[in-house]
N, CA, C and O atoms as a Tinker XYZ file with bonds, in Angstrom:
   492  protein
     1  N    -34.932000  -17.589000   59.134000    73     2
     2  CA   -35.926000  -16.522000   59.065000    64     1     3
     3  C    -37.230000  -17.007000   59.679000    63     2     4     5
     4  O    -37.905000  -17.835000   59.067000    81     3
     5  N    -37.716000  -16.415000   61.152000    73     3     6
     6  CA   -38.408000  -16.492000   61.376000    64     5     7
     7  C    -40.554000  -16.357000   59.953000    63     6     8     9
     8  O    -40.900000  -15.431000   59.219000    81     7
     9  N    -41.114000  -17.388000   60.176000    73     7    10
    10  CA   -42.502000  -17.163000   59.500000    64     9    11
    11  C    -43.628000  -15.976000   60.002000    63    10    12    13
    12  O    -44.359000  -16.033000   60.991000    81    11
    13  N    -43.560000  -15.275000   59.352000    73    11    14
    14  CA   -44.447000  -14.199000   59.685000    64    13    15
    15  C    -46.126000  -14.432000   59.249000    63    14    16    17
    16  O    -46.530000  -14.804000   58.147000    81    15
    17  N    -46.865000  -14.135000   60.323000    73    15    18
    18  CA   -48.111000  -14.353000   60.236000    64    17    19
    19  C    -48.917000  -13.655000   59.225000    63    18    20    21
    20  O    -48.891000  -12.424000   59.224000    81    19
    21  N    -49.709000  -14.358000   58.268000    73    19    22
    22  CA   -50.238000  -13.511000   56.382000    64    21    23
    23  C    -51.310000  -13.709000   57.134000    63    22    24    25
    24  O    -51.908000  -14.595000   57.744000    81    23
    25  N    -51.364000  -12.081000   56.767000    73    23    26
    26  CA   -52.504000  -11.322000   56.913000    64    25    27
    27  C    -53.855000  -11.473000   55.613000    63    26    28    29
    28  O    -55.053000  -11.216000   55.726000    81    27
    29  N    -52.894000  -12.108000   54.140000    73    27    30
    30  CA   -53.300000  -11.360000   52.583000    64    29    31
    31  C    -52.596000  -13.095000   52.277000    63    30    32    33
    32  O    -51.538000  -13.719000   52.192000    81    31
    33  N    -54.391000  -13.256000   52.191000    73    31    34
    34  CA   -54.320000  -15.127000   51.857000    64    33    35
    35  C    -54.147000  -14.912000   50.163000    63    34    36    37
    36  O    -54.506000  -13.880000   49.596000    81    35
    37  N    -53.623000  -15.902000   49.573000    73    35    38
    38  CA   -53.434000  -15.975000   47.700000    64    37    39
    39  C    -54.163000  -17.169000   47.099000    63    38    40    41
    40  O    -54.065000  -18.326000   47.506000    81    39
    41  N    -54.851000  -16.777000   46.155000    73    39    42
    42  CA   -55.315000  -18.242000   45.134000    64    41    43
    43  C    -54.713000  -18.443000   43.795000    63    42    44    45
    44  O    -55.133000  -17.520000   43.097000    81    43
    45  N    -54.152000  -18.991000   43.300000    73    43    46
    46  CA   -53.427000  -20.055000   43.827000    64    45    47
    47  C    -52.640000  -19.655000   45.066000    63    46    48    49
    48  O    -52.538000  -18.476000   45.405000    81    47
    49  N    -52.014000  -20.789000   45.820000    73    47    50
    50  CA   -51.390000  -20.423000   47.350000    64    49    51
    51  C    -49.442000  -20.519000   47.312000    63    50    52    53
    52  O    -48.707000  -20.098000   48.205000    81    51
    53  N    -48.953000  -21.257000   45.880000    73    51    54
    54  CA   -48.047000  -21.254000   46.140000    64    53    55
    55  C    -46.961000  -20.812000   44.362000    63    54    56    57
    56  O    -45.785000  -20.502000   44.175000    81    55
    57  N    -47.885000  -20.970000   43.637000    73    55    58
    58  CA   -47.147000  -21.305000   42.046000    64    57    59
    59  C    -48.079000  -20.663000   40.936000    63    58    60    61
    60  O    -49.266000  -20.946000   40.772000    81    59
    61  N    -47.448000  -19.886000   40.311000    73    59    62
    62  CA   -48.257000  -19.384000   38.949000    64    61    63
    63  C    -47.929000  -20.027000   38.000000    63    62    64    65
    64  O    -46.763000  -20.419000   38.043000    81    63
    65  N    -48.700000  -20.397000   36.837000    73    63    66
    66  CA   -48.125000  -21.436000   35.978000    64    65    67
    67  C    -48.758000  -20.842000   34.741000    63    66    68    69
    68  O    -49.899000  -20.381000   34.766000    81    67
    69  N    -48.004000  -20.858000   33.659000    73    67    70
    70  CA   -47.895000  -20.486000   32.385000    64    69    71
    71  C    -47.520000  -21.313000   31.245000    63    70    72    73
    72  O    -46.420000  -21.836000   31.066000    81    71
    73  N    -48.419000  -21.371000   30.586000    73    71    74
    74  CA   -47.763000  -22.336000   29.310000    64    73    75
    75  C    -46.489000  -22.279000   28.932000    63    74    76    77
    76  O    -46.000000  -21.202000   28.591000    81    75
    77  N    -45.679000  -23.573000   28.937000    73    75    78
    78  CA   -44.296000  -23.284000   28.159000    64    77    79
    79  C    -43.835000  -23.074000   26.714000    63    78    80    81
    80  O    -43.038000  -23.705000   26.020000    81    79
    81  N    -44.692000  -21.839000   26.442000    73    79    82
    82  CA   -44.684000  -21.097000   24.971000    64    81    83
    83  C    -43.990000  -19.820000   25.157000    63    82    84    85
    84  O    -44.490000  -18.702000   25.282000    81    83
    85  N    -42.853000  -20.140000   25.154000    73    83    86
    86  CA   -41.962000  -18.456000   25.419000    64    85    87
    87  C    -42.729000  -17.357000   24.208000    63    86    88    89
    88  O    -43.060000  -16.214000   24.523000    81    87
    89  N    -42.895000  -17.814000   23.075000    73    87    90
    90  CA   -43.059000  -16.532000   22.183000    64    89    91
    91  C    -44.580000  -15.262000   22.668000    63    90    92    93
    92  O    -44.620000  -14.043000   22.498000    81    91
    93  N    -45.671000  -16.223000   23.305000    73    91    94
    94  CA   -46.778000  -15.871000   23.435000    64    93    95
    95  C    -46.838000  -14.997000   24.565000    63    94    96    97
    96  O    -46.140000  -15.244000   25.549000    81    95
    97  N    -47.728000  -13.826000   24.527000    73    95    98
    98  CA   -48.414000  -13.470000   26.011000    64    97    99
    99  C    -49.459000  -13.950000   26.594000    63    98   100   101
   100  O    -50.600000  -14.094000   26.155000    81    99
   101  N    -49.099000  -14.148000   27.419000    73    99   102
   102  CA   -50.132000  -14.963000   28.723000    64   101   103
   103  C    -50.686000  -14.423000   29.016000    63   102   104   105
   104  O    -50.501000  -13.383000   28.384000    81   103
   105  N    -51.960000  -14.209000   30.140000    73   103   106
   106  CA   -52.452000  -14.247000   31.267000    64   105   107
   107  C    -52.911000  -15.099000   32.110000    63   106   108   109
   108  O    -53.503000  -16.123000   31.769000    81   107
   109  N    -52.578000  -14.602000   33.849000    73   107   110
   110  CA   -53.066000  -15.795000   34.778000    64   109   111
   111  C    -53.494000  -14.644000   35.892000    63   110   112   113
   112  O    -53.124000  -13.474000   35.794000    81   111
   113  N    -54.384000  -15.179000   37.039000    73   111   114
   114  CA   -55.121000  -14.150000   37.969000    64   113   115
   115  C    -54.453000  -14.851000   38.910000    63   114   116   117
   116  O    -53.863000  -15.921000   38.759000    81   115
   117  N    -54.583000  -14.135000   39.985000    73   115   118
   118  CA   -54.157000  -14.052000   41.299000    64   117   119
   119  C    -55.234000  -13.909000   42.252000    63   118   120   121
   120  O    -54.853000  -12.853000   42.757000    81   119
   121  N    -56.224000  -14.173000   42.827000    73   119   122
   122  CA   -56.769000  -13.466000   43.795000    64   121   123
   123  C    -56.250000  -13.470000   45.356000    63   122   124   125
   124  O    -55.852000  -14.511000   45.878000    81   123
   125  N    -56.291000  -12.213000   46.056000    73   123   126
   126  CA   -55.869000  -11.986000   47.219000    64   125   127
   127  C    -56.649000  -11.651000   47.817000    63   126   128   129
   128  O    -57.619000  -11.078000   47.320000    81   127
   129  N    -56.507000  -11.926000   49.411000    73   127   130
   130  CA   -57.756000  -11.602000   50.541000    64   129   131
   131  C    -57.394000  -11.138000   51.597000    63   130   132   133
   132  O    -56.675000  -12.024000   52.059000    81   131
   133  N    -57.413000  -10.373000   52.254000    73   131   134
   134  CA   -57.388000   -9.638000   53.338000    64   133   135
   135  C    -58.244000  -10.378000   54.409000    63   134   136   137
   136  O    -59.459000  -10.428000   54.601000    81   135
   137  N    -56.958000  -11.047000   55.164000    73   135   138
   138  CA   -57.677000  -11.910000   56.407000    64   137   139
   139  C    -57.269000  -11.352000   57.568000    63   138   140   141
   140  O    -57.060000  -12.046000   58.564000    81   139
   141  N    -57.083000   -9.774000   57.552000    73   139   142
   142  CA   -56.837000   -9.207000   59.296000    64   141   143
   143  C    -57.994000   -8.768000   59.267000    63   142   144   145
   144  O    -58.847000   -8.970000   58.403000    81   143
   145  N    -58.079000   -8.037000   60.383000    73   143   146
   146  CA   -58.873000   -6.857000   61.067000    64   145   147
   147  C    -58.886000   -5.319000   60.652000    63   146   148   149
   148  O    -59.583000   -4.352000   60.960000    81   147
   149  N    -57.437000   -5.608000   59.538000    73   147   150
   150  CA   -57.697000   -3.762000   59.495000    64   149   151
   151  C    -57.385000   -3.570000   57.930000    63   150   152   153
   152  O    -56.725000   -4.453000   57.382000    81   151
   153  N    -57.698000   -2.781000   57.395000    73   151   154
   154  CA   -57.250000   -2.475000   56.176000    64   153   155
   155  C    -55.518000   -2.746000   55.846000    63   154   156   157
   156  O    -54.602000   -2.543000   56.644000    81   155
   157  N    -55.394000   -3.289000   54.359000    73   155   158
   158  CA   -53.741000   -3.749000   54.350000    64   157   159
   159  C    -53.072000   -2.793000   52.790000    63   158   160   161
   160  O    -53.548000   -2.953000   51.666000    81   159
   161  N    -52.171000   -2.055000   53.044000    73   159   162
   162  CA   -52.085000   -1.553000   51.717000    64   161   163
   163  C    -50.856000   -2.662000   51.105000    63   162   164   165
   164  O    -50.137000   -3.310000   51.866000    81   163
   165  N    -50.796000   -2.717000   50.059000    73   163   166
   166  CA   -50.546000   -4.211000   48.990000    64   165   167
   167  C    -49.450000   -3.694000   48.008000    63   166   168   169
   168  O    -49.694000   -2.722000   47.292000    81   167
   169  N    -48.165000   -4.373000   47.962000    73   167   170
   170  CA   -47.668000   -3.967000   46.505000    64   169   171
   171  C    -47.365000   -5.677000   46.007000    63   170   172   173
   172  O    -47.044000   -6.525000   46.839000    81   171
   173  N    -47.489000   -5.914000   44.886000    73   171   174
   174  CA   -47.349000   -7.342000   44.070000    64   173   175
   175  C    -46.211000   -6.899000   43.321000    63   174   176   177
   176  O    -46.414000   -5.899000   42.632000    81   175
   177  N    -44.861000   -7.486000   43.279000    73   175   178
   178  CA   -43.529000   -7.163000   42.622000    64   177   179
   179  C    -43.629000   -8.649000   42.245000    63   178   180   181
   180  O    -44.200000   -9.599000   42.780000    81   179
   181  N    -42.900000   -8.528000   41.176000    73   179   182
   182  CA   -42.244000   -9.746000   39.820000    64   181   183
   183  C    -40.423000   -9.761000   39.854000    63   182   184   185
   184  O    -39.796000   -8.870000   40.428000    81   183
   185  N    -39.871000  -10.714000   39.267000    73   183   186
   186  CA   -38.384000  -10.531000   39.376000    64   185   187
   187  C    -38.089000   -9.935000   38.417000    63   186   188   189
   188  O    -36.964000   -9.434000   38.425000    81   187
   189  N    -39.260000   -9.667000   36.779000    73   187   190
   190  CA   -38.425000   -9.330000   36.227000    64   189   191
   191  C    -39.270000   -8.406000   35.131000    63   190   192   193
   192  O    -39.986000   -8.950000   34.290000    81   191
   193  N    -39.079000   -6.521000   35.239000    73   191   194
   194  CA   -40.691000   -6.415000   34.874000    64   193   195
   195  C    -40.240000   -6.484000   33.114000    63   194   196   197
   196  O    -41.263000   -6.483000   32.429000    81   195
   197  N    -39.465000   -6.518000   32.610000    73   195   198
   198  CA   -39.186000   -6.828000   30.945000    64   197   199
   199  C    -40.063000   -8.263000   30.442000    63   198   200   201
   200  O    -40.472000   -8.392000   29.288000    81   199
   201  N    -40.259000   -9.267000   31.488000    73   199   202
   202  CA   -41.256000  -10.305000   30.969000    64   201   203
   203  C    -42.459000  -10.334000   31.377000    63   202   204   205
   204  O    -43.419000  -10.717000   30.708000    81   203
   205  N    -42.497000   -9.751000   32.993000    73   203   206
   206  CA   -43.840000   -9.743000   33.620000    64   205   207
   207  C    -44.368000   -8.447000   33.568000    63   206   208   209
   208  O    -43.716000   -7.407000   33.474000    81   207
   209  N    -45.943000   -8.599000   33.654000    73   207   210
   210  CA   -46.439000   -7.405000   34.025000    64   209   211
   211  C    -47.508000   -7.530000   35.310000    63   210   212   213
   212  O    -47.937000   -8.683000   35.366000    81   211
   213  N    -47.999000   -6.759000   36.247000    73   211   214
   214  CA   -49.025000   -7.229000   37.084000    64   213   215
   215  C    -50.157000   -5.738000   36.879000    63   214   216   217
   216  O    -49.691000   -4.694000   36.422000    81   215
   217  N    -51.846000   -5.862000   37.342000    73   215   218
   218  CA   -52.362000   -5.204000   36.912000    64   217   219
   219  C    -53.317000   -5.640000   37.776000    63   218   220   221
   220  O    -53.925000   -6.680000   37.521000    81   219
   221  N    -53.681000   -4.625000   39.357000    73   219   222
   222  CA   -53.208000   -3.681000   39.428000    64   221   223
   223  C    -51.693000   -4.030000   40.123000    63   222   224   225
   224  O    -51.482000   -5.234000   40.269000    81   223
   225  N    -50.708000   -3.182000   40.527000    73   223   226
   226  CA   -49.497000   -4.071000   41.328000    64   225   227
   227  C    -49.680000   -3.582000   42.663000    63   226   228   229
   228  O    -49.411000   -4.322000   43.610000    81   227
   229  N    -50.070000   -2.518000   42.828000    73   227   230
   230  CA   -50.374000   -1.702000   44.246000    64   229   231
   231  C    -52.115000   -1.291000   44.475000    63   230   232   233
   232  O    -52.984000   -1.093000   43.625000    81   231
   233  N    -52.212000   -1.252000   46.564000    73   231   234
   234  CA   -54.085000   -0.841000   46.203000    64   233   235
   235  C    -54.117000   -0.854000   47.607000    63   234   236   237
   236  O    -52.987000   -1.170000   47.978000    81   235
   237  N    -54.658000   -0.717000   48.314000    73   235   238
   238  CA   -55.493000   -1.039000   49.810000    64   237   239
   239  C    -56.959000   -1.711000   49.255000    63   238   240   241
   240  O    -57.838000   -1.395000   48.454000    81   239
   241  N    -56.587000   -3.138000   50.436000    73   239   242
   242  CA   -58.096000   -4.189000   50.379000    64   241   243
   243  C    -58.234000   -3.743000   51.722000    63   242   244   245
   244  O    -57.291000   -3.421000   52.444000    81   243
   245  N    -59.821000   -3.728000   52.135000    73   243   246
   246  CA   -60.442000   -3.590000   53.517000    64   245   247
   247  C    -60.395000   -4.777000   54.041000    63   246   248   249
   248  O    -59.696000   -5.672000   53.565000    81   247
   249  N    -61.233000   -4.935000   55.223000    73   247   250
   250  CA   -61.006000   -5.924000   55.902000    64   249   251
   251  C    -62.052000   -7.185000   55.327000    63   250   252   253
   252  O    -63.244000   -6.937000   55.140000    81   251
   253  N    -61.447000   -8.635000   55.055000    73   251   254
   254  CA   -62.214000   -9.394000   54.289000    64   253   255
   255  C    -62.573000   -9.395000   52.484000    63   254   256   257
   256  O    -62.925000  -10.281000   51.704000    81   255
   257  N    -62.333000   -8.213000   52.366000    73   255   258
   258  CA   -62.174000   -7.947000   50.539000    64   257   259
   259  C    -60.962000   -8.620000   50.229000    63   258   260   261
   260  O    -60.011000   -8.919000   50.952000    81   259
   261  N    -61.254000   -8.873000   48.551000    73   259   262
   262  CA   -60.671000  -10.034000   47.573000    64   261   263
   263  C    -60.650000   -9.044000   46.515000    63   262   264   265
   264  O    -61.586000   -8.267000   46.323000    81   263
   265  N    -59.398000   -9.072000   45.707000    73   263   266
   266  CA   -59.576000   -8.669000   44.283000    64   265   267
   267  C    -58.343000   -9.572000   43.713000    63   266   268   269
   268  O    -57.437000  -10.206000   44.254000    81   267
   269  N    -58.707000   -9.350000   42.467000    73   267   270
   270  CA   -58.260000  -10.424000   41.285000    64   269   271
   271  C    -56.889000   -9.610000   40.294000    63   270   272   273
   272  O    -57.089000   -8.611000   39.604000    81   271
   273  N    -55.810000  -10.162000   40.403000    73   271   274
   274  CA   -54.242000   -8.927000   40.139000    64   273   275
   275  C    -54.452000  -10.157000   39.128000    63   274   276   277
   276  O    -54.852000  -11.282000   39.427000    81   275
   277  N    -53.988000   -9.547000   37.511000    73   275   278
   278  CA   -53.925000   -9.865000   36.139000    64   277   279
   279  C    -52.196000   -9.859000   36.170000    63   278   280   281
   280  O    -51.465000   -8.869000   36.152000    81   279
   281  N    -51.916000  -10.901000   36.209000    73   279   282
   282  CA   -49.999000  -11.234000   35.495000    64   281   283
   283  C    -50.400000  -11.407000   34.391000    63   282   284   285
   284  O    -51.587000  -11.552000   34.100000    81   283
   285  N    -49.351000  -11.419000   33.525000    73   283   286
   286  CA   -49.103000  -10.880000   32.180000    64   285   287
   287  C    -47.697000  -11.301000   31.970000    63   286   288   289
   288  O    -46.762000  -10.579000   32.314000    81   287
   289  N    -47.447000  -13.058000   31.121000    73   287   290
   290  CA   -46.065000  -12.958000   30.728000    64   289   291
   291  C    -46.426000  -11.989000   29.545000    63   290   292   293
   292  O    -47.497000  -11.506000   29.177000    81   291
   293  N    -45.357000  -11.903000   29.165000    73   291   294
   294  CA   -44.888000  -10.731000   28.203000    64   293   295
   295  C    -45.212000  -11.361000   26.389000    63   294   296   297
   296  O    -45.905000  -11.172000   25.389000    81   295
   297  N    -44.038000  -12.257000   27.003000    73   295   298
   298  CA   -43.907000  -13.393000   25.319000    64   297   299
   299  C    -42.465000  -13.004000   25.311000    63   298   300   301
   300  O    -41.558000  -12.681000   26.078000    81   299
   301  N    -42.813000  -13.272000   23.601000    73   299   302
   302  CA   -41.898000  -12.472000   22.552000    64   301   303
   303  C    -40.323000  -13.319000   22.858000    63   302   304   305
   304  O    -39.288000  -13.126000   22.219000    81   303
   305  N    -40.473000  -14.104000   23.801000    73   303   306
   306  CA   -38.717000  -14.427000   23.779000    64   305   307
   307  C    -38.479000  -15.771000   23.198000    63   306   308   309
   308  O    -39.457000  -16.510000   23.084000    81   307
   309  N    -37.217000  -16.222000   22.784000    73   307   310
   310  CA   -36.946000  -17.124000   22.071000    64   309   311
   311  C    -36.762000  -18.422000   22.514000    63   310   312   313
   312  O    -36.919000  -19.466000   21.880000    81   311
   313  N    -36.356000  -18.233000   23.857000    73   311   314
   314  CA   -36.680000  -19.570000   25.064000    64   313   315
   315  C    -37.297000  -19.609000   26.349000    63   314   316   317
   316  O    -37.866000  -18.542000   26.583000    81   315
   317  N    -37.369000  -20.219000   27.020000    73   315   318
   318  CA   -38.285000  -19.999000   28.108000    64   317   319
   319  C    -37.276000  -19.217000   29.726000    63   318   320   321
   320  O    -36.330000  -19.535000   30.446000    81   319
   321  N    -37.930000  -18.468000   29.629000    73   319   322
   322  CA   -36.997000  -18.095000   31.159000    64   321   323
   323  C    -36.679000  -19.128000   32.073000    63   322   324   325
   324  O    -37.541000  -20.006000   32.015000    81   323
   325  N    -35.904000  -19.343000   32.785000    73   323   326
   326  CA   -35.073000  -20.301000   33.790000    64   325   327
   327  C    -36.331000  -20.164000   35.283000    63   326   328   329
   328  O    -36.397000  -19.196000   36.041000    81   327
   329  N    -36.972000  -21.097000   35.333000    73   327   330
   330  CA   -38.155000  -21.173000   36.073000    64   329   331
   331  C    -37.895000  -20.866000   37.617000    63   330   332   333
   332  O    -38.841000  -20.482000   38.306000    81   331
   333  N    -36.691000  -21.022000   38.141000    73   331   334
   334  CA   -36.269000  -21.676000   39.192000    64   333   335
   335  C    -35.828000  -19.998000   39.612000    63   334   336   337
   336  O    -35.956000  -19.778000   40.817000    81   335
   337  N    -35.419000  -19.015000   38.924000    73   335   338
   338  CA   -35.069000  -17.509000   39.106000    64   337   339
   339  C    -36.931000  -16.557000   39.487000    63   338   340   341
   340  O    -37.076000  -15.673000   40.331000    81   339
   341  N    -37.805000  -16.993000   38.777000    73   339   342
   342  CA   -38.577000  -16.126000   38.638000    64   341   343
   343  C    -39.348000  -16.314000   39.798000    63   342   344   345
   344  O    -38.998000  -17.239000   40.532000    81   343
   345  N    -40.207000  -15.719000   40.085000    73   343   346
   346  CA   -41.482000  -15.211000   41.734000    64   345   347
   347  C    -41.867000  -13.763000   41.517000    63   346   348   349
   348  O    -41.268000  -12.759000   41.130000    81   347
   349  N    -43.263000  -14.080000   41.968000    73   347   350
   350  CA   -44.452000  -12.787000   42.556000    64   349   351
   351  C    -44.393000  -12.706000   43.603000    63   350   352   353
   352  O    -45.103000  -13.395000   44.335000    81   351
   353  N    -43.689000  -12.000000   43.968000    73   351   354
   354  CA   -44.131000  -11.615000   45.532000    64   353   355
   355  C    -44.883000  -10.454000   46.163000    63   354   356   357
   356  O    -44.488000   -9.298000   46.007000    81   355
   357  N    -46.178000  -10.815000   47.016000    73   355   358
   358  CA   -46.879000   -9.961000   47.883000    64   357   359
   359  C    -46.590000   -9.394000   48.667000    63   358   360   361
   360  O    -46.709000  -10.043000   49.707000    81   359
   361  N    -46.184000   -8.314000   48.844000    73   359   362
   362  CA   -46.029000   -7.705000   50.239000    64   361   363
   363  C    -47.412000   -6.667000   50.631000    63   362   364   365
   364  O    -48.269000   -6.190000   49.887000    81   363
   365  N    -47.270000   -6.585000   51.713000    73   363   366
   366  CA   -48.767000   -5.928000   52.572000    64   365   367
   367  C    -48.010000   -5.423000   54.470000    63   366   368   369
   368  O    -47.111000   -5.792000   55.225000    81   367
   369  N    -49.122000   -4.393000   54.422000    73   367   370
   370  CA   -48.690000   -3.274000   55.117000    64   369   371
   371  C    -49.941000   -3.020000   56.038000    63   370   372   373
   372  O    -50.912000   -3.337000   55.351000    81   371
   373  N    -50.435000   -2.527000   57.468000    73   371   374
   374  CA   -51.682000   -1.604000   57.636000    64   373   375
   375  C    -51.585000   -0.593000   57.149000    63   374   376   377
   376  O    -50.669000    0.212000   56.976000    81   375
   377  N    -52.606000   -0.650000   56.916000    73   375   378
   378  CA   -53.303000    1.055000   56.046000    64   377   379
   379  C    -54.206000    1.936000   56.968000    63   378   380   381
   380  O    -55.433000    2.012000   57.014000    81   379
   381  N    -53.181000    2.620000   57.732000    73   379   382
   382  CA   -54.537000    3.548000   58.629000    64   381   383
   383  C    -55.437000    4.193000   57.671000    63   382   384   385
   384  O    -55.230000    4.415000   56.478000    81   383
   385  N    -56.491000    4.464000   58.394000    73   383   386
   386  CA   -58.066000    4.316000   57.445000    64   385   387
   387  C    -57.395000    6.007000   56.916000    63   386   388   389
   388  O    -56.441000    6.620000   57.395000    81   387
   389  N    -58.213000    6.352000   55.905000    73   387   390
   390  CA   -57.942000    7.782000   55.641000    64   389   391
   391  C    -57.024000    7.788000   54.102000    63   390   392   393
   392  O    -57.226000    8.303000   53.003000    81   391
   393  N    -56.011000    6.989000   54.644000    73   391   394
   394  CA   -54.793000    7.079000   53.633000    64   393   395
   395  C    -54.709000    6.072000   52.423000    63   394   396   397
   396  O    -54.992000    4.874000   52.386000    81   395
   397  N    -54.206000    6.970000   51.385000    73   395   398
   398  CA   -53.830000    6.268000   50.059000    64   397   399
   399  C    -52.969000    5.013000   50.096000    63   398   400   401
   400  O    -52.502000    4.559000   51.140000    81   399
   401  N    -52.819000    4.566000   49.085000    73   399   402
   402  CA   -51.765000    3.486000   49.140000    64   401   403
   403  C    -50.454000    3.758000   49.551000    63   402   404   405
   404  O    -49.744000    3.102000   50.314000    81   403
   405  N    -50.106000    5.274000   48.686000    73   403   406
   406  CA   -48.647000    5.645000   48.354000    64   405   407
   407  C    -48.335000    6.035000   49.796000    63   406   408   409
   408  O    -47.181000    5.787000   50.145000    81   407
   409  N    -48.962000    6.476000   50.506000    73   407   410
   410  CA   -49.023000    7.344000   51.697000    64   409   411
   411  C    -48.931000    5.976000   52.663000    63   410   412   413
   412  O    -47.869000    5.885000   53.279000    81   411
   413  N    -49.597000    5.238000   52.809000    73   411   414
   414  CA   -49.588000    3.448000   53.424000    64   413   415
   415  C    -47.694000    4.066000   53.597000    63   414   416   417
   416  O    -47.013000    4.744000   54.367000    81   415
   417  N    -47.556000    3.332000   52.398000    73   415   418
   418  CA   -45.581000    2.765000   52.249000    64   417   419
   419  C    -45.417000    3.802000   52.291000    63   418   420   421
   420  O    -45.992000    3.632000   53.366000    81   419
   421  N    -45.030000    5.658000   52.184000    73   419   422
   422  CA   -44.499000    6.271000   52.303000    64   421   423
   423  C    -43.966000    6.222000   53.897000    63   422   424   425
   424  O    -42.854000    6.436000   54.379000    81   423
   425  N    -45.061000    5.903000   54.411000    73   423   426
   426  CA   -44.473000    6.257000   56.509000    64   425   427
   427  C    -44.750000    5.114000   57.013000    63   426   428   429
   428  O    -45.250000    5.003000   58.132000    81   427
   429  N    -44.394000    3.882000   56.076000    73   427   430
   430  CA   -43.801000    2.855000   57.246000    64   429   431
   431  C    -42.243000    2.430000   57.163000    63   430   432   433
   432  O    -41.579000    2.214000   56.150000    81   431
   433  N    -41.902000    2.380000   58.343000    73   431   434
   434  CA   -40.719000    2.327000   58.351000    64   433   435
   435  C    -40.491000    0.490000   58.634000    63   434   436   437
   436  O    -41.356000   -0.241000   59.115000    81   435
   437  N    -38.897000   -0.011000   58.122000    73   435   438
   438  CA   -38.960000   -1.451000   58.184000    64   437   439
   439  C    -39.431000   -2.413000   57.491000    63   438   440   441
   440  O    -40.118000   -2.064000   56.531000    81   439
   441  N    -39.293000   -3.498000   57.654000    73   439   442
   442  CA   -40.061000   -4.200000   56.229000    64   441   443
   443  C    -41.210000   -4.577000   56.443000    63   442   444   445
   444  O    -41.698000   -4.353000   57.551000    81   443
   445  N    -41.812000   -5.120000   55.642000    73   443   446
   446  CA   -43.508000   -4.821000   55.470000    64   445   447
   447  C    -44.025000   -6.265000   56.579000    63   446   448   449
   448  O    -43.432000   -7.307000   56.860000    81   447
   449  N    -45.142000   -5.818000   56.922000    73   447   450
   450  CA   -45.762000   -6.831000   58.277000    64   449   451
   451  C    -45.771000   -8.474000   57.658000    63   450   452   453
   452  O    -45.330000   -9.436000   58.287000    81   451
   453  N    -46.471000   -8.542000   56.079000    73   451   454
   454  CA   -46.125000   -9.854000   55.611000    64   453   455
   455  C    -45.870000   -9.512000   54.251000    63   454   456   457
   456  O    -46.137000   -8.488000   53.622000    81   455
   457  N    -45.195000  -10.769000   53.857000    73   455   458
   458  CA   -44.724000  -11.542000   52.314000    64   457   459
   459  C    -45.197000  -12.584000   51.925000    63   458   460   461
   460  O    -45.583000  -13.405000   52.756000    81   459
   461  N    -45.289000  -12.815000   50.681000    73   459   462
   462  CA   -45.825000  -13.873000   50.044000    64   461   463
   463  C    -45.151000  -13.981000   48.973000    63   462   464   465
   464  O    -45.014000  -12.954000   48.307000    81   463
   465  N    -44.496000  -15.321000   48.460000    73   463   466
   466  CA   -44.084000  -15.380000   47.217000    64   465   467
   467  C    -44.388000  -16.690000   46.737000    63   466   468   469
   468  O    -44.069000  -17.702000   47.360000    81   467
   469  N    -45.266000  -16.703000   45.165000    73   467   470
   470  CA   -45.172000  -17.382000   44.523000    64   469   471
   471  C    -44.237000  -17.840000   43.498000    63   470   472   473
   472  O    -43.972000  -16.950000   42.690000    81   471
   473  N    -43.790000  -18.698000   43.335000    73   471   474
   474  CA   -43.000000  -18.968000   42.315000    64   473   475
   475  C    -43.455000  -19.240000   40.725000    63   474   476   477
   476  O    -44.512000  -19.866000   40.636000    81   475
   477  N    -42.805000  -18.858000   39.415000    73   475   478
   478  CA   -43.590000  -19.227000   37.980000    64   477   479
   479  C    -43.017000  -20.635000   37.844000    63   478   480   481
   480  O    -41.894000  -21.072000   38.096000    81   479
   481  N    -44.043000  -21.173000   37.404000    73   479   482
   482  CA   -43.809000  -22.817000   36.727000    64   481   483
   483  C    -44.204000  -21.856000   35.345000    63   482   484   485
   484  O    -44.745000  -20.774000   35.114000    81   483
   485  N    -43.326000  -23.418000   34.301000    73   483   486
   486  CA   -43.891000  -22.964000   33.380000    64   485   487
   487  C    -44.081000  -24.709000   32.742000    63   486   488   489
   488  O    -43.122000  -25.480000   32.785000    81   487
   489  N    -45.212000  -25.061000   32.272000    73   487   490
   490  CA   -45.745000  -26.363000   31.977000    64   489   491
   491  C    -46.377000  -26.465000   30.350000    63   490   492
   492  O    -46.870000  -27.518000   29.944000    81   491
């Protein structure tokens, strides 16, 4: 698989990490940045939304804007999920100016210009 050029830089850049306390809910931030030229509409998907949550998961950033996406393990489980299964992944799109997010992904056709996936540690 060819590397596709990211448009939608991540902080952390490669790993979300969560205490290894299965029972508890977490939180950890994400910030993302919009390093093209044009507006990017954004969806943030999880492998698994019964443990994860993300907040917001979808949005259009302009050009050079940063905002901060809230993950959310869940808890509540009795062991720790299998670390090596789970990832956030970014995907991002242009957003001709004008248009909503939903409207972004409604009329693009093909898969999205870039991806990003972090993987969960859990420590």
């Amino acid at each position: 698989m060819s590397e596709k050029k990211q448009y939608i830089s991540t902080d952390p850049a490669d790993k979300i990490k969560f205490r290894a306390d299965p029972q508890e809910e977490q939180k950890q931030y994400l910030k993302i940045t919009n390093k093209s030229e044009m507006k990017q509409a954004f969806k943030v998907k999880c492998t698994r939304n019964d443990l994860f949550r993300i907040k917001p998961s979808t949005g259009i950033l302009d050009y050079n804007q940063s905002l901060t996406i809230v993950l959310i393990y869940r808890g509540g489980q009795e062991k720790l999920p299998a670390e090596e299964r789970h990832h956030f992944g970014i995907y991002h799109i242009p957003a001709p100016e004008g248009c909503t997010c939903e409207g972004a992904w409604a009329e693009h056709y093909g898969p999205p210009q870039g991806e990003h996936k972090l993987r969960v540690i859990w420590e």
